[in-house]
Amino acid sequence: MTRFQHFAAIDWSGAAGERQRGIAVAICAAGDAAPALIGAGAVWSRARVRDWLRDDLPPDTLVGMDLGISLPFADAGAFFPGWTDSPADAHALWALVDRMATDDAHLAVTSFVDHPEVARHFRRHGGRQGDRFVPGRGRMRVTERAQEAIGCQPTSNFNLVGAAQVGKSSLTGMRVLHALRGRIPVWPIDPLPATGAMICEIYTTIAAMAAGRTAGRSKIRTGVELDTALAHLHSRPFGHQGPIDDHTSDAVITAAWLRHAAPDPALWHPALLTEEIAATEGWTFGAR
């Protein structure tokens, strides 16, 4: 899709607390200018990102958020098999997460994952593993299997333990997506809009691989490396000198990659993406 005029990438964080150094936001316009950081030097809160998306996002922006927009469904026919209140689709899942965690400060999700029925499906800190958590790496979405096929190493959104886990990021992000429902559609859970902004799920390793990195070397930690990667995506250099934190570099390179990749029609129509998967599990943009 070539109609977008801006491309934003958000490196997200599900860590405890109000403000997160792990959050970075970058944006670029159509063309070849290097992405710029939004709020450079600031320490973002999840609520501030929500408000920026709601109130300050430029028109016709494709926004990539580095989180899982849903949980596995297709493998078991439900998000939480065996529970009569298991949501029927992703929209209902977001609403459930937000409703159960409504009193949790800073868009946290502790109350949700501590719910007796929900907790059965998660691996949590302190050696707490639910009896329905699938042994090993946990349950995967269809899109995560597609990520594996191109060389990535995704982790289950039901896993909330370890440096590589993305479960907390995904669940806190669902609260933001729920808050924005009706304002900004989320591909492919919502239909592609003819105009206006849209959110999609991103996996920054996919962007780094497209920029000449390998999955094992996806993190960019110097300005020189970042500019080299941007050149692969036909973007002008960011121009940073010396070390750079990987949250910033992830956001910058992924914004440029979204601009580079969005015109590819194949990425909007993955072979394994059915209507049911779109409505329940969603998809990661760039996973073919």
Short mmCIF file of C-alpha atoms in Angstrom, two decimals:
data_model
loop_
_atom_site.label_atom_id
_atom_site.label_comp_id
_atom_site.label_asym_id
_atom_site.label_seq_id
_atom_site.Cartn_x
_atom_site.Cartn_y
_atom_site.Cartn_z
CA MET A 1 0.00 0.00 0.00
CA THR A 2 1.54 3.27 -1.12
CA ARG A 3 -1.07 5.71 0.17
CA PHE A 4 0.64 6.27 3.54
CA GLN A 5 2.45 9.58 3.97
CA HIS A 6 4.25 8.78 7.24
CA PHE A 7 5.69 5.66 8.82
CA ALA A 8 6.17 5.29 12.57
CA ALA A 9 7.74 2.51 14.62
CA ILE A 10 7.31 2.05 18.36
CA ASP A 11 9.71 -0.09 20.35
CA TRP A 12 7.46 -1.07 23.24
CA SER A 13 7.98 -2.22 26.82
CA GLY A 14 5.84 -4.15 29.28
CA ALA A 15 8.16 -3.56 32.25
CA ALA A 16 6.83 -2.45 35.63
CA GLY A 17 6.64 1.23 36.45
CA GLU A 18 5.34 4.43 34.94
CA ARG A 19 8.16 5.43 32.57
CA GLN A 20 10.18 3.03 30.43
CA ARG A 21 13.60 3.57 28.88
CA GLY A 22 12.74 0.62 26.66
CA ILE A 23 10.15 2.67 24.73
CA ALA A 24 11.29 4.57 21.65
CA VAL A 25 9.24 6.19 18.89
CA ALA A 26 10.58 7.07 15.43
CA ILE A 27 8.81 8.46 12.36
CA CYS A 28 9.66 9.27 8.77
CA ALA A 29 7.80 10.79 5.86
CA ALA A 30 7.45 9.23 2.43
CA GLY A 31 10.65 9.60 0.43
CA ASP A 32 14.15 8.91 1.68
CA ALA A 33 14.71 11.18 4.70
CA ALA A 34 16.07 9.42 7.77
CA PRO A 35 13.51 8.73 10.51
CA ALA A 36 13.48 11.17 13.42
CA LEU A 37 12.89 10.36 17.06
CA ILE A 38 9.72 11.64 18.66
CA GLY A 39 10.44 13.02 22.11
CA ALA A 40 14.18 12.50 21.80
CA GLY A 41 15.73 12.36 25.25
CA ALA A 42 12.40 11.83 26.98
CA VAL A 43 11.50 8.72 28.91
CA TRP A 44 8.11 7.62 27.61
CA SER A 45 5.24 6.17 29.55
CA ARG A 46 2.81 3.76 27.93
CA ALA A 47 0.01 6.25 28.57
CA ARG A 48 1.97 8.98 26.77
CA VAL A 49 2.37 6.73 23.72
CA ARG A 50 -1.37 6.04 23.77
CA ASP A 51 -2.07 9.77 23.94
CA TRP A 52 0.39 10.53 21.13
CA LEU A 53 -1.28 7.97 18.91
CA ARG A 54 -4.71 9.33 19.76
CA ASP A 55 -4.00 13.06 19.62
CA ASP A 56 -0.76 13.83 17.75
CA LEU A 57 -0.28 11.20 15.07
CA PRO A 58 0.12 12.75 11.60
CA PRO A 59 -2.61 11.84 9.09
CA ASP A 60 -2.18 8.75 6.92
CA THR A 61 0.50 7.21 9.13
CA LEU A 62 1.32 3.50 9.13
CA VAL A 63 2.32 2.69 12.72
CA GLY A 64 4.26 -0.44 13.61
CA MET A 65 4.19 -1.55 17.26
CA ASP A 66 6.76 -4.06 18.45
CA LEU A 67 4.42 -6.37 20.35
CA GLY A 68 2.04 -9.23 19.79
CA ILE A 69 -1.43 -7.91 19.02
CA SER A 70 -3.09 -11.15 20.14
CA LEU A 71 -2.56 -14.58 21.67
CA PRO A 72 -2.50 -18.04 20.06
CA PHE A 73 -5.94 -19.28 19.06
CA ALA A 74 -5.75 -21.48 15.95
CA ASP A 75 -3.79 -24.31 17.59
CA ALA A 76 -6.47 -25.00 20.22
CA GLY A 77 -9.57 -23.27 18.86
CA ALA A 78 -9.54 -20.78 21.74
CA PHE A 79 -7.28 -18.37 23.56
CA PHE A 80 -7.98 -20.14 26.86
CA PRO A 81 -9.32 -23.62 26.03
CA GLY A 82 -11.47 -25.09 28.75
CA TRP A 83 -12.63 -21.71 30.08
CA THR A 84 -16.22 -20.78 29.27
CA ASP A 85 -15.38 -17.05 29.36
CA SER A 86 -12.56 -17.32 26.83
CA PRO A 87 -12.96 -14.42 24.33
CA ALA A 88 -14.14 -15.19 20.80
CA ASP A 89 -11.77 -12.86 18.92
CA ALA A 90 -8.95 -10.36 19.35
CA HIS A 91 -11.22 -7.38 19.99
CA ALA A 92 -12.90 -9.27 22.82
CA LEU A 93 -9.49 -10.31 24.15
CA TRP A 94 -8.31 -6.69 24.31
CA ALA A 95 -11.50 -5.71 26.12
CA LEU A 96 -11.09 -8.55 28.62
CA VAL A 97 -7.46 -7.66 29.37
CA ASP A 98 -8.35 -4.01 29.87
CA ARG A 99 -11.41 -4.73 31.99
CA MET A 100 -9.60 -7.13 34.32
CA ALA A 101 -6.59 -4.81 34.65
CA THR A 102 -8.50 -1.54 34.80
CA ASP A 103 -7.23 -0.74 38.31
CA ASP A 104 -3.59 -1.56 37.47
CA ALA A 105 -1.55 1.63 37.21
CA HIS A 106 0.56 2.54 34.16
CA LEU A 107 -1.38 0.20 31.84
CA ALA A 108 0.02 -2.84 33.63
CA VAL A 109 -1.71 -6.22 33.40
CA THR A 110 -0.93 -7.90 36.74
CA SER A 111 -4.57 -8.36 37.68
CA PHE A 112 -5.27 -10.03 34.35
CA VAL A 113 -2.47 -12.61 34.47
CA ASP A 114 -3.17 -13.31 38.16
CA HIS A 115 -6.80 -14.23 37.47
CA PRO A 116 -7.18 -17.91 38.49
CA GLU A 117 -8.40 -19.13 35.10
CA VAL A 118 -6.08 -16.94 33.03
CA ALA A 119 -3.00 -17.78 35.11
CA ARG A 120 -3.37 -21.46 34.20
CA HIS A 121 -2.15 -20.63 30.68
CA PHE A 122 0.88 -18.46 31.51
CA ARG A 123 4.43 -18.95 32.70
CA ARG A 124 5.03 -16.28 35.32
CA HIS A 125 7.88 -15.22 37.56
CA GLY A 126 8.73 -17.11 40.71
CA GLY A 127 8.47 -20.53 39.07
CA ARG A 128 4.73 -20.16 38.61
CA GLN A 129 3.77 -22.12 35.54
CA GLY A 130 0.11 -22.75 34.84
CA ASP A 131 -1.05 -26.31 34.31
CA ARG A 132 -2.22 -25.37 30.78
CA PHE A 133 1.06 -23.72 29.72
CA VAL A 134 2.39 -25.88 26.89
CA PRO A 135 5.77 -27.32 28.01
CA GLY A 136 8.85 -25.95 26.32
CA ARG A 137 8.44 -22.69 24.45
CA GLY A 138 4.69 -22.43 24.89
CA ARG A 139 1.90 -22.01 22.36
CA MET A 140 2.58 -20.09 19.16
CA ARG A 141 0.42 -18.15 16.74
CA VAL A 142 0.42 -19.00 13.05
CA THR A 143 2.31 -15.78 12.32
CA GLU A 144 5.03 -16.79 14.78
CA ARG A 145 5.50 -20.05 12.88
CA ALA A 146 5.83 -17.92 9.74
CA GLN A 147 8.47 -15.86 11.54
CA GLU A 148 10.39 -19.03 12.29
CA ALA A 149 10.28 -19.99 8.62
CA ILE A 150 12.22 -16.85 7.68
CA GLY A 151 14.87 -17.33 10.37
CA CYS A 152 13.49 -15.51 13.41
CA GLN A 153 13.20 -16.98 16.90
CA PRO A 154 9.88 -15.81 18.34
CA THR A 155 8.73 -16.59 21.86
CA SER A 156 5.23 -17.41 23.04
CA ASN A 157 3.08 -14.54 24.25
CA PHE A 158 2.03 -16.86 27.07
CA ASN A 159 5.57 -16.70 28.45
CA LEU A 160 6.17 -13.80 30.85
CA VAL A 161 9.65 -14.87 32.03
CA GLY A 162 13.13 -14.17 30.68
CA ALA A 163 14.92 -11.50 28.68
CA ALA A 164 13.43 -12.66 25.38
CA GLN A 165 9.81 -12.75 26.57
CA VAL A 166 7.33 -10.48 24.84
CA GLY A 167 4.22 -11.51 26.73
CA LYS A 168 4.08 -8.50 29.05
CA SER A 169 4.72 -6.12 26.18
CA SER A 170 1.95 -7.74 24.20
CA LEU A 171 -0.61 -7.67 26.99
CA THR A 172 0.09 -4.07 27.99
CA GLY A 173 -0.07 -3.14 24.32
CA MET A 174 -3.51 -4.73 24.08
CA ARG A 175 -4.76 -2.20 26.62
CA VAL A 176 -3.56 0.59 24.33
CA LEU A 177 -5.11 -1.03 21.27
CA HIS A 178 -8.41 -1.33 23.13
CA ALA A 179 -8.27 2.34 24.11
CA LEU A 180 -7.72 3.30 20.46
CA ARG A 181 -10.44 1.06 19.05
CA GLY A 182 -12.70 3.04 16.77
CA ARG A 183 -9.99 5.65 16.23
CA ILE A 184 -7.14 3.74 14.57
CA PRO A 185 -7.73 0.34 12.92
CA VAL A 186 -5.30 -2.49 13.55
CA TRP A 187 -4.30 -4.66 10.58
CA PRO A 188 -5.39 -7.38 9.92
CA ILE A 189 -7.85 -7.59 12.79
CA ASP A 190 -9.63 -4.59 11.30
CA PRO A 191 -10.17 -4.07 7.56
CA LEU A 192 -7.64 -2.00 5.65
CA PRO A 193 -8.93 1.60 5.65
CA ALA A 194 -8.97 3.58 2.41
CA THR A 195 -7.62 6.65 4.22
CA GLY A 196 -6.22 7.58 7.59
CA ALA A 197 -3.78 5.98 10.01
CA MET A 198 -3.40 2.29 10.72
CA ILE A 199 -1.50 0.19 13.26
CA CYS A 200 0.24 -3.08 12.50
CA GLU A 201 2.34 -5.50 14.52
CA ILE A 202 6.06 -5.44 13.82
CA TYR A 203 8.97 -7.66 14.78
CA THR A 204 12.11 -5.55 14.65
CA THR A 205 14.28 -8.53 13.71
CA ILE A 206 12.42 -8.73 10.38
CA ALA A 207 13.26 -5.10 9.69
CA ALA A 208 16.91 -5.62 10.64
CA MET A 209 17.19 -8.65 8.35
CA ALA A 210 15.77 -6.63 5.47
CA ALA A 211 18.45 -4.04 6.24
CA GLY A 212 21.29 -6.50 5.79
CA ARG A 213 21.60 -7.86 9.32
CA THR A 214 21.21 -11.47 10.41
CA ALA A 215 18.70 -12.68 12.99
CA GLY A 216 21.53 -13.29 15.43
CA ARG A 217 22.95 -9.80 14.86
CA SER A 218 19.72 -7.88 14.63
CA LYS A 219 20.57 -5.40 17.41
CA ILE A 220 22.33 -2.27 16.16
CA ARG A 221 24.42 -0.48 18.77
CA THR A 222 26.46 2.14 16.91
CA GLY A 223 25.58 5.05 14.68
CA VAL A 224 27.78 3.69 11.87
CA GLU A 225 25.95 0.36 11.91
CA LEU A 226 22.61 2.15 11.90
CA ASP A 227 23.50 4.28 8.89
CA THR A 228 24.75 1.21 7.01
CA ALA A 229 21.47 -0.55 7.69
CA LEU A 230 19.46 2.50 6.64
CA ALA A 231 21.34 2.61 3.34
CA HIS A 232 20.07 -0.92 2.60
CA LEU A 233 16.55 0.51 2.90
CA HIS A 234 17.29 3.47 0.60
CA SER A 235 17.16 5.89 3.50
CA ARG A 236 19.42 8.81 4.24
CA PRO A 237 21.72 8.37 7.28
CA PHE A 238 20.53 9.06 10.80
CA GLY A 239 23.88 10.65 11.52
CA HIS A 240 24.41 9.56 15.11
CA GLN A 241 28.01 9.40 16.28
CA GLY A 242 29.20 6.63 18.61
CA PRO A 243 27.16 4.12 20.63
CA ILE A 244 23.38 4.06 20.38
CA ASP A 245 20.87 2.15 22.48
CA ASP A 246 19.13 -0.66 20.65
CA HIS A 247 15.65 0.66 21.51
CA THR A 248 16.38 3.79 19.52
CA SER A 249 18.02 1.91 16.65
CA ASP A 250 15.17 -0.63 16.53
CA ALA A 251 12.61 2.17 16.20
CA VAL A 252 14.62 4.10 13.60
CA ILE A 253 15.44 1.13 11.36
CA THR A 254 11.90 -0.25 11.57
CA ALA A 255 10.29 3.06 10.61
CA ALA A 256 12.52 3.17 7.53
CA TRP A 257 11.73 -0.48 6.78
CA LEU A 258 7.97 0.12 6.98
CA ARG A 259 8.34 2.87 4.39
CA HIS A 260 10.42 0.53 2.22
CA ALA A 261 8.16 -2.53 2.64
CA ALA A 262 4.64 -1.05 2.65
CA PRO A 263 4.33 -0.91 -1.19
CA ASP A 264 4.88 -4.70 -1.46
CA PRO A 265 1.38 -6.21 -1.97
CA ALA A 266 2.59 -9.68 -0.96
CA LEU A 267 3.20 -8.50 2.60
CA TRP A 268 -0.45 -7.48 2.93
CA HIS A 269 -1.67 -10.88 1.72
CA PRO A 270 0.35 -13.65 3.45
CA ALA A 271 -0.50 -17.12 2.18
CA LEU A 272 -1.48 -18.45 5.62
CA LEU A 273 -3.57 -15.46 6.70
CA THR A 274 -7.23 -16.52 6.68
CA GLU A 275 -10.21 -14.45 7.79
CA GLU A 276 -10.42 -16.46 11.03
CA ILE A 277 -6.74 -15.99 11.83
CA ALA A 278 -7.01 -12.28 11.06
CA ALA A 279 -9.91 -11.89 13.49
CA THR A 280 -8.43 -13.97 16.30
CA GLU A 281 -4.62 -14.05 16.15
CA GLY A 282 -3.77 -11.18 13.84
CA TRP A 283 -0.49 -11.16 11.94
CA THR A 284 3.01 -9.68 11.98
CA PHE A 285 3.65 -7.35 9.04
CA GLY A 286 6.56 -8.78 7.05
CA ALA A 287 6.03 -12.42 8.02
CA ARG A 288 5.21 -14.06 4.71
#
